[in-house]
Amino acid sequence: TQLLMPSALLHKLRVRLLPPLALGYALSFIDRSNLAFAELTMGHELQLSADGFGLAAGVFFSSYCAMQLPCLYTLAVTDARRVLAACLLGWGCCATGMAAVNSLLSLCIVRFCLGFAEAGFYPGVLFFLTRWFPRSHVSTPTQVLSVAAGGGYFIGSVSSGPLMSSFDGVLGLAGWRWLFLLQGSPAVLLGLWVLAHLPSEPSAATWLDASERDVLLSCLGLEAERREPQPELGGTPFLAPLPSSSSSEDSSQRVDCACADASAGANGLSHETPARGAAAHADGRQAAHDVHGAQSQPFKRVHAATDAGGVRALLDATVEALRQPYMWLFAANHFGAAMMAYVVSFFLPMELKEVLPSWPLWKLSLLLGVPIACSAVTGPLLTLWSERATGEWNRKRRLVVCAFGCTGTGGLMMLCAGIAMLGSGNASSRAP
């Protein structure tokens, strides 16, 4: 059965945790793609050829892809908050450092370091969310992240041209150098904030009262107990359930009742006298405390096992995932979607500049923002449509249709656009 968590507690978790994480994810897309707009003016200054620009744009993904799994393994033995802060500070420094490049070699080196720094952020965010949200409530945070990605592309697109035009020549710096400085520095500031204020786990959150913390830990502990046993690590199961005289169903009912009682008492939902409300609060807190005492032990044991042998468990999980055919199918779909997105984000500005040479940079930025805005709105709507389906099978079928349908449609549109541009190029070359 699905875990019951009070709506007020879920709202508090989303309001407190999602804004900085979504902002960081949006900044990562801004800082990795603003090279396309900077190239409109920096290409002449650095004497970048088309091949050189392609190398500088692509070298980012060599380190980004190579460090994905190592960063994921690092999260198993390291505080996720520190990993997120390190990623933000690292890529913020690299993004601002691109303002100082003076050759293709230095640009490629900084782009390589940028991919290295950004690699751990998205896996770190997903891992961080598992410390706060049960699986049944993690869909909303992931939807927020997908919206943030599209929002980052859109903000970077519509702001890059005006920034370059407005700051060109200020303090003797070219506009593209100011673009890297202004769009890279927010990641540094956010990294410092995350390091100082983002709590690592529920027990460290000062904005949760005792009853809310007990309910949250109880729900996370019960979810850890419900998971299937994992391969043993040194004789100790990775997710070893704590033996209990009560059944899983009894534990589920106890946690659900504790969540409801604690929520009603903590939020003053008693419709009778204040004394009855105080009693409800006390009873709810005691019930949550009792469940927490019985159910948080698996939760603590899980994290203890994670710290001790998480890397080995993740390696085993990676090998097992690679054996699943559907993983390769969805990986191929994601590869195609990502390739189309980055081709558009990196090379469309140059193509539009050639087609519309008289347009100023701010007009090009607004024009590029139109398709990005459409994707930022359409993606969450399709995800919502998929999750509104009744039944697990219908929900999965809609998700598959959305994923592969969007990728196929996007590929077809890019193919038609390429054929049209090729035809127009041939026609113009034959003109007298």
Coordinates of C-alpha atoms in Angstrom, one line a residue:
T1 CA 0.0 0.0 0.0
Q2 CA 1.1 3.6 -0.6
L3 CA 2.6 5.4 2.3
L4 CA 0.5 8.2 3.8
M5 CA 2.3 11.5 4.5
P6 CA 0.5 14.6 5.7
S7 CA 0.0 17.1 2.9
A8 CA 1.3 20.0 5.1
L9 CA 4.6 18.1 5.6
L10 CA 4.9 17.4 1.9
H11 CA 4.3 21.0 1.1
K12 CA 6.9 22.1 3.6
L13 CA 9.5 19.7 2.1
R14 CA 8.8 20.9 -1.4
V15 CA 9.0 24.6 -0.5
R16 CA 12.2 24.2 1.5
L17 CA 14.2 21.8 -0.7
L18 CA 13.0 22.1 -4.3
P19 CA 13.8 25.8 -5.1
P20 CA 17.6 25.6 -4.6
L21 CA 17.8 22.3 -6.3
A22 CA 15.7 23.4 -9.3
L23 CA 17.7 26.7 -9.5
G24 CA 21.0 24.8 -9.5
Y25 CA 19.7 22.5 -12.3
A26 CA 18.6 25.4 -14.3
L27 CA 21.9 27.1 -13.9
S28 CA 23.7 24.0 -15.1
F29 CA 21.9 24.2 -18.5
I30 CA 22.6 27.9 -18.8
D31 CA 26.3 27.5 -18.1
R32 CA 26.8 24.6 -20.4
S33 CA 24.9 26.1 -23.4
N34 CA 25.8 29.8 -23.3
L35 CA 28.9 29.0 -25.5
A36 CA 26.6 29.0 -28.5
F37 CA 25.7 32.6 -28.0
A38 CA 29.2 33.7 -27.0
E39 CA 30.5 32.2 -30.2
L40 CA 28.6 34.8 -32.3
T41 CA 31.2 37.4 -31.3
M42 CA 34.0 35.4 -29.6
G43 CA 34.6 33.3 -32.7
H44 CA 36.2 36.2 -34.6
E45 CA 38.2 37.3 -31.6
L46 CA 39.6 33.8 -30.9
Q47 CA 39.7 32.9 -34.5
L48 CA 37.5 29.8 -33.9
S49 CA 36.7 27.7 -37.0
A50 CA 33.6 25.6 -37.2
D51 CA 35.6 22.5 -36.3
G52 CA 37.2 24.3 -33.3
F53 CA 33.8 25.4 -32.0
G54 CA 32.4 21.8 -32.3
L55 CA 35.4 20.5 -30.4
A56 CA 35.0 23.1 -27.6
A57 CA 31.3 22.3 -27.4
G58 CA 31.7 18.5 -27.4
V59 CA 34.7 18.2 -25.0
F60 CA 32.3 19.1 -22.2
F61 CA 30.4 15.8 -22.7
S62 CA 33.6 13.7 -22.6
S63 CA 34.3 14.5 -19.0
Y64 CA 30.6 14.8 -18.1
C65 CA 29.8 11.3 -19.3
A66 CA 33.0 9.8 -17.9
M67 CA 32.3 11.1 -14.4
Q68 CA 28.6 10.2 -14.1
L69 CA 29.1 6.7 -12.5
P70 CA 32.1 7.7 -10.3
C71 CA 30.1 10.6 -8.9
L72 CA 27.2 8.2 -8.2
Y73 CA 29.5 5.9 -6.4
T74 CA 30.9 8.8 -4.4
L75 CA 27.5 9.7 -3.2
A76 CA 27.2 6.3 -1.5
V77 CA 30.0 7.2 1.0
T78 CA 29.8 11.0 1.1
D79 CA 27.4 13.6 2.3
A80 CA 25.2 14.5 -0.7
R81 CA 24.9 18.1 0.4
R82 CA 28.7 18.6 0.2
V83 CA 28.7 16.9 -3.3
L84 CA 26.1 19.3 -4.5
A85 CA 27.9 22.3 -3.1
A86 CA 31.2 21.2 -4.6
C87 CA 29.6 20.7 -8.0
L88 CA 28.1 24.2 -7.9
L89 CA 31.3 25.9 -6.7
G90 CA 33.4 23.9 -9.2
W91 CA 31.3 24.6 -12.3
G92 CA 30.6 28.2 -11.2
C93 CA 34.3 28.9 -11.2
C94 CA 34.8 27.1 -14.5
A95 CA 31.9 29.0 -16.1
T96 CA 33.2 32.4 -15.0
G97 CA 36.7 31.3 -15.9
M98 CA 35.7 31.0 -19.6
A99 CA 35.7 34.8 -19.6
A100 CA 39.5 34.6 -19.4
V101 CA 40.2 32.2 -22.3
N102 CA 42.3 33.5 -25.2
S103 CA 42.7 30.5 -27.4
L104 CA 41.0 27.3 -28.5
L105 CA 43.2 25.2 -26.3
S106 CA 42.4 27.2 -23.1
L107 CA 38.7 27.1 -24.1
C108 CA 38.7 23.3 -24.4
I109 CA 40.5 22.9 -21.1
V110 CA 38.0 25.0 -19.2
R111 CA 35.0 23.3 -21.0
F112 CA 36.5 19.9 -20.0
C113 CA 36.7 21.0 -16.4
L114 CA 33.2 22.3 -16.6
G115 CA 31.8 18.9 -17.6
F116 CA 33.8 17.3 -14.8
A117 CA 32.3 19.6 -12.3
E118 CA 28.7 19.4 -13.5
A119 CA 28.7 15.6 -13.8
G120 CA 27.8 14.9 -10.2
F121 CA 25.0 17.4 -9.7
Y122 CA 22.0 15.7 -11.3
P123 CA 22.8 12.2 -9.7
G124 CA 23.4 14.0 -6.5
V125 CA 20.0 15.8 -6.6
L126 CA 18.2 12.5 -7.2
F127 CA 20.1 10.8 -4.4
F128 CA 19.5 13.7 -2.1
L129 CA 15.7 13.5 -2.8
T130 CA 15.6 9.8 -1.7
R131 CA 16.8 11.0 1.7
W132 CA 13.7 13.1 2.0
F133 CA 10.8 11.8 -0.1
P134 CA 9.4 8.3 -0.3
R135 CA 9.2 6.8 -3.7
S136 CA 5.4 7.4 -3.9
H137 CA 6.0 11.2 -3.5
V138 CA 9.1 11.7 -5.6
S139 CA 7.4 12.3 -9.0
T140 CA 6.6 15.9 -8.2
P141 CA 10.3 16.8 -7.4
T142 CA 11.4 15.2 -10.6
Q143 CA 8.8 17.1 -12.6
V144 CA 10.0 20.3 -11.0
L145 CA 13.6 19.4 -12.2
S146 CA 12.4 18.8 -15.8
V147 CA 10.6 22.2 -15.8
A148 CA 13.8 23.8 -14.4
A149 CA 15.8 22.3 -17.2
G150 CA 13.5 23.9 -19.8
G151 CA 13.4 27.1 -17.9
G152 CA 17.2 27.2 -17.8
Y153 CA 17.4 26.9 -21.5
F154 CA 14.8 29.5 -22.0
I155 CA 16.3 32.1 -19.6
G156 CA 19.8 31.5 -21.0
S157 CA 18.5 32.0 -24.5
V158 CA 16.5 35.2 -24.0
S159 CA 19.1 36.8 -21.7
S160 CA 22.3 36.0 -23.5
G161 CA 21.8 38.4 -26.4
P162 CA 20.8 41.4 -24.3
L163 CA 23.6 40.8 -21.8
M164 CA 26.2 40.7 -24.6
S165 CA 24.8 43.8 -26.2
S166 CA 24.4 45.8 -23.0
F167 CA 27.8 45.0 -21.4
D168 CA 30.0 45.0 -24.5
G169 CA 32.9 47.3 -23.9
V170 CA 32.2 47.9 -20.2
L171 CA 35.5 48.0 -18.3
G172 CA 37.2 47.2 -21.6
L173 CA 35.8 43.7 -21.8
A174 CA 34.0 42.2 -24.7
G175 CA 30.3 41.3 -24.3
W176 CA 30.9 37.5 -24.5
R177 CA 33.3 37.8 -21.6
W178 CA 30.7 39.5 -19.5
L179 CA 28.2 36.8 -20.5
F180 CA 30.3 34.1 -18.9
L181 CA 31.0 36.3 -15.8
L182 CA 27.3 37.2 -15.2
Q183 CA 25.8 33.8 -16.0
G184 CA 28.5 31.8 -14.1
S185 CA 28.7 33.7 -10.8
P186 CA 25.2 32.7 -9.6
A187 CA 26.3 29.0 -9.4
V188 CA 29.1 30.1 -7.0
L189 CA 26.7 32.0 -4.8
L190 CA 24.2 29.1 -4.7
G191 CA 27.0 26.7 -3.9
L192 CA 28.0 28.7 -0.8
W193 CA 24.3 28.9 0.2
V194 CA 23.8 25.1 -0.2
L195 CA 26.9 24.4 1.9
A196 CA 25.7 26.7 4.7
H197 CA 22.0 26.2 4.8
L198 CA 20.8 23.0 3.0
P199 CA 20.3 20.2 5.6
S200 CA 21.8 16.9 4.7
E201 CA 18.9 14.7 6.1
P202 CA 15.7 15.1 8.1
S203 CA 17.4 14.9 11.5
A204 CA 19.4 18.1 10.6
A205 CA 16.5 20.2 9.5
T206 CA 15.8 22.9 12.1
W207 CA 12.6 23.9 10.2
L208 CA 10.9 20.5 11.0
D209 CA 9.3 20.2 14.4
A210 CA 9.7 17.0 16.4
S211 CA 6.4 15.4 15.3
E212 CA 7.0 16.1 11.6
R213 CA 10.5 14.7 11.8
D214 CA 9.2 11.6 13.5
V215 CA 6.6 11.1 10.9
L216 CA 9.0 11.6 8.0
L217 CA 11.7 9.3 9.4
S218 CA 9.0 6.7 10.1
C219 CA 7.7 6.7 6.5
L220 CA 11.3 6.5 5.1
G221 CA 12.1 3.7 7.5
L222 CA 9.0 1.7 6.6
E223 CA 9.8 2.1 2.9
A224 CA 13.3 0.8 3.5
E225 CA 11.9 -2.2 5.2
R226 CA 9.5 -2.9 2.4
R227 CA 12.2 -3.0 -0.3
E228 CA 13.3 -6.4 -1.5
P229 CA 16.5 -7.7 0.1
Q230 CA 19.6 -6.8 -1.8
P231 CA 22.8 -8.9 -2.4
E232 CA 24.7 -9.3 0.8
L233 CA 27.7 -7.2 1.5
G234 CA 30.2 -9.0 3.7
G235 CA 27.5 -11.2 5.2
T236 CA 25.2 -8.2 6.0
P237 CA 22.2 -7.6 3.7
F238 CA 22.4 -4.2 2.1
L239 CA 18.7 -3.5 2.9
A240 CA 18.2 -5.8 5.8
P241 CA 14.7 -5.5 7.4
L242 CA 14.6 -5.4 11.1
P243 CA 12.8 -8.5 12.5
S244 CA 9.5 -7.6 14.0
S245 CA 6.7 -9.5 15.6
S246 CA 4.1 -7.5 13.6
S247 CA 3.5 -8.0 9.9
S248 CA 4.2 -5.5 7.2
E249 CA 0.5 -4.7 6.9
D250 CA 0.3 -3.9 10.6
S251 CA 3.4 -1.7 10.3
S252 CA 1.9 0.1 7.4
Q253 CA -1.3 0.7 9.3
R254 CA 0.6 1.9 12.4
V255 CA 2.7 4.4 10.3
D256 CA -0.4 5.7 8.4
C257 CA -2.3 6.2 11.7
A258 CA 0.8 7.8 13.3
C259 CA 1.2 10.2 10.3
A260 CA -2.5 11.1 10.4
D261 CA -2.6 11.6 14.2
A262 CA 0.7 13.6 14.3
S263 CA -0.4 15.7 11.4
A264 CA -3.8 16.5 13.0
G265 CA -2.3 17.4 16.3
A266 CA 0.7 19.4 14.9
N267 CA -1.5 21.4 12.6
G268 CA -4.3 22.0 15.1
L269 CA -6.9 20.1 13.1
S270 CA -8.9 19.1 16.2
H271 CA -12.4 20.6 15.8
E272 CA -13.1 20.4 19.5
T273 CA -11.6 22.2 22.5
P274 CA -8.0 23.3 22.8
A275 CA -7.4 20.7 25.4
R276 CA -8.5 18.0 23.0
G277 CA -6.3 19.5 20.3
A278 CA -3.3 19.4 22.7
A279 CA -4.1 15.8 23.6
A280 CA -4.3 14.9 19.9
H281 CA -1.0 16.4 19.4
A282 CA 0.5 14.5 22.3
D283 CA -1.0 11.3 21.2
G284 CA 0.0 11.7 17.6
R285 CA 3.6 12.6 18.6
Q286 CA 3.8 9.6 20.9
A287 CA 2.4 7.3 18.2
A288 CA 4.9 8.6 15.7
H289 CA 7.6 8.3 18.2
D290 CA 6.7 4.6 18.9
V291 CA 6.6 3.8 15.2
H292 CA 9.8 5.7 14.7
G293 CA 11.5 3.7 17.4
A294 CA 10.5 0.5 15.7
Q295 CA 10.7 1.5 12.0
S296 CA 13.6 3.9 11.8
Q297 CA 16.1 1.2 12.6
P298 CA 16.0 -0.2 9.1
F299 CA 16.4 3.3 7.8
K300 CA 19.5 3.9 9.9
R301 CA 20.7 0.4 9.0
V302 CA 20.3 1.1 5.3
H303 CA 22.5 4.3 5.5
A304 CA 25.0 2.5 7.7
A305 CA 25.3 -0.2 5.1
T306 CA 25.4 2.4 2.4
D307 CA 28.4 4.1 4.1
A308 CA 30.1 0.8 4.6
G309 CA 29.6 -1.0 1.2
G310 CA 27.5 1.3 -1.0
V311 CA 30.1 1.4 -3.8
R312 CA 30.0 -2.4 -4.2
A313 CA 26.2 -2.5 -4.1
L314 CA 26.0 0.3 -6.7
L315 CA 28.5 -1.6 -8.9
D316 CA 26.4 -4.7 -8.7
A317 CA 23.2 -2.7 -9.4
T318 CA 24.9 -1.1 -12.4
V319 CA 25.9 -4.5 -13.9
E320 CA 22.4 -5.8 -13.3
A321 CA 20.9 -2.8 -15.0
L322 CA 23.1 -3.3 -18.0
R323 CA 21.7 -6.7 -18.4
Q324 CA 18.1 -5.4 -18.9
P325 CA 17.1 -4.9 -22.5
Y326 CA 14.7 -2.1 -21.7
M327 CA 17.5 -0.1 -20.1
W328 CA 19.3 0.0 -23.4
L329 CA 16.1 0.9 -25.2
F330 CA 15.4 3.9 -23.0
A331 CA 19.1 4.8 -23.0
A332 CA 19.0 4.9 -26.8
N333 CA 15.8 7.1 -26.7
H334 CA 17.4 9.5 -24.2
F335 CA 20.6 9.6 -26.3
G336 CA 18.6 10.6 -29.4
A337 CA 16.6 13.2 -27.5
A338 CA 19.7 14.7 -25.9
M339 CA 21.6 14.8 -29.2
M340 CA 18.7 16.7 -30.9
A341 CA 18.5 19.2 -27.9
Y342 CA 22.2 20.0 -27.9
V343 CA 22.4 20.2 -31.7
V344 CA 19.7 22.9 -31.5
S345 CA 21.1 24.7 -28.5
F346 CA 24.7 24.8 -29.8
F347 CA 24.4 25.2 -33.6
L348 CA 21.0 26.9 -34.2
P349 CA 22.3 30.4 -33.1
M350 CA 25.0 30.3 -35.7
E351 CA 22.6 29.1 -38.4
L352 CA 20.1 31.8 -37.6
K353 CA 22.9 34.4 -37.6
E354 CA 23.8 33.4 -41.1
V355 CA 20.1 33.4 -42.3
L356 CA 19.3 36.7 -40.5
P357 CA 22.6 38.6 -40.5
S358 CA 20.9 42.0 -39.9
W359 CA 19.1 41.0 -36.8
P360 CA 20.6 42.2 -33.5
L361 CA 21.6 39.7 -30.8
W362 CA 18.6 40.4 -28.6
K363 CA 16.2 39.6 -31.4
L364 CA 18.0 36.3 -32.1
S365 CA 17.8 35.4 -28.5
L366 CA 14.0 35.9 -28.4
L367 CA 13.5 33.9 -31.5
L368 CA 15.5 31.0 -30.1
G369 CA 13.5 31.2 -27.0
V370 CA 10.2 30.3 -28.8
P371 CA 10.8 26.5 -29.3
I372 CA 12.5 26.2 -25.9
A373 CA 9.5 27.7 -24.2
C374 CA 7.2 25.3 -26.1
S375 CA 9.2 22.3 -24.9
A376 CA 9.4 23.6 -21.3
V377 CA 5.5 23.8 -21.2
T378 CA 4.7 20.7 -23.2
G379 CA 7.0 18.3 -21.3
P380 CA 5.4 18.7 -17.9
L381 CA 1.9 18.6 -19.4
L382 CA 2.6 15.2 -21.1
T383 CA 4.1 13.9 -17.9
L384 CA 1.0 15.0 -16.0
W385 CA -1.2 13.3 -18.6
S386 CA 0.8 10.1 -18.2
E387 CA 0.5 10.0 -14.5
R388 CA -3.2 10.7 -14.5
A389 CA -3.9 7.4 -16.2
T390 CA -5.8 4.8 -14.2
G391 CA -3.9 1.6 -13.5
E392 CA -0.2 0.9 -13.5
W393 CA -0.2 -0.6 -17.0
N394 CA -1.9 2.4 -18.6
R395 CA 0.4 4.8 -16.8
K396 CA 3.5 3.0 -18.1
R397 CA 2.1 2.8 -21.6
R398 CA 1.4 6.5 -21.7
L399 CA 4.9 7.3 -20.4
V400 CA 6.4 5.1 -23.2
V401 CA 4.3 6.7 -25.8
C402 CA 5.3 10.2 -24.6
A403 CA 9.0 9.4 -24.4
F404 CA 9.4 7.7 -27.8
G405 CA 6.7 9.8 -29.5
C406 CA 8.3 13.1 -28.6
T407 CA 11.8 11.9 -29.6
G408 CA 10.5 10.5 -32.9
T409 CA 8.5 13.7 -33.7
G410 CA 11.5 15.9 -32.9
G411 CA 13.7 13.8 -35.1
L412 CA 11.3 14.0 -38.0
M413 CA 11.0 17.8 -37.6
M414 CA 14.8 18.2 -37.5
L415 CA 15.1 16.0 -40.6
C416 CA 12.5 18.2 -42.5
A417 CA 14.3 21.4 -41.3
G418 CA 17.6 20.0 -42.5
I419 CA 16.2 19.1 -45.9
A420 CA 14.6 22.5 -46.3
M421 CA 17.9 24.3 -45.4
L422 CA 19.8 22.1 -47.8
G423 CA 17.4 22.8 -50.6
S424 CA 17.5 26.6 -49.9
G425 CA 21.3 26.4 -49.9
N426 CA 21.5 24.6 -53.2
A427 CA 19.0 27.1 -54.7
S428 CA 21.0 30.1 -53.5
S429 CA 24.2 28.6 -54.9
R430 CA 22.7 28.1 -58.3
A431 CA 21.3 31.7 -58.4
P432 CA 23.2 34.1 -60.8

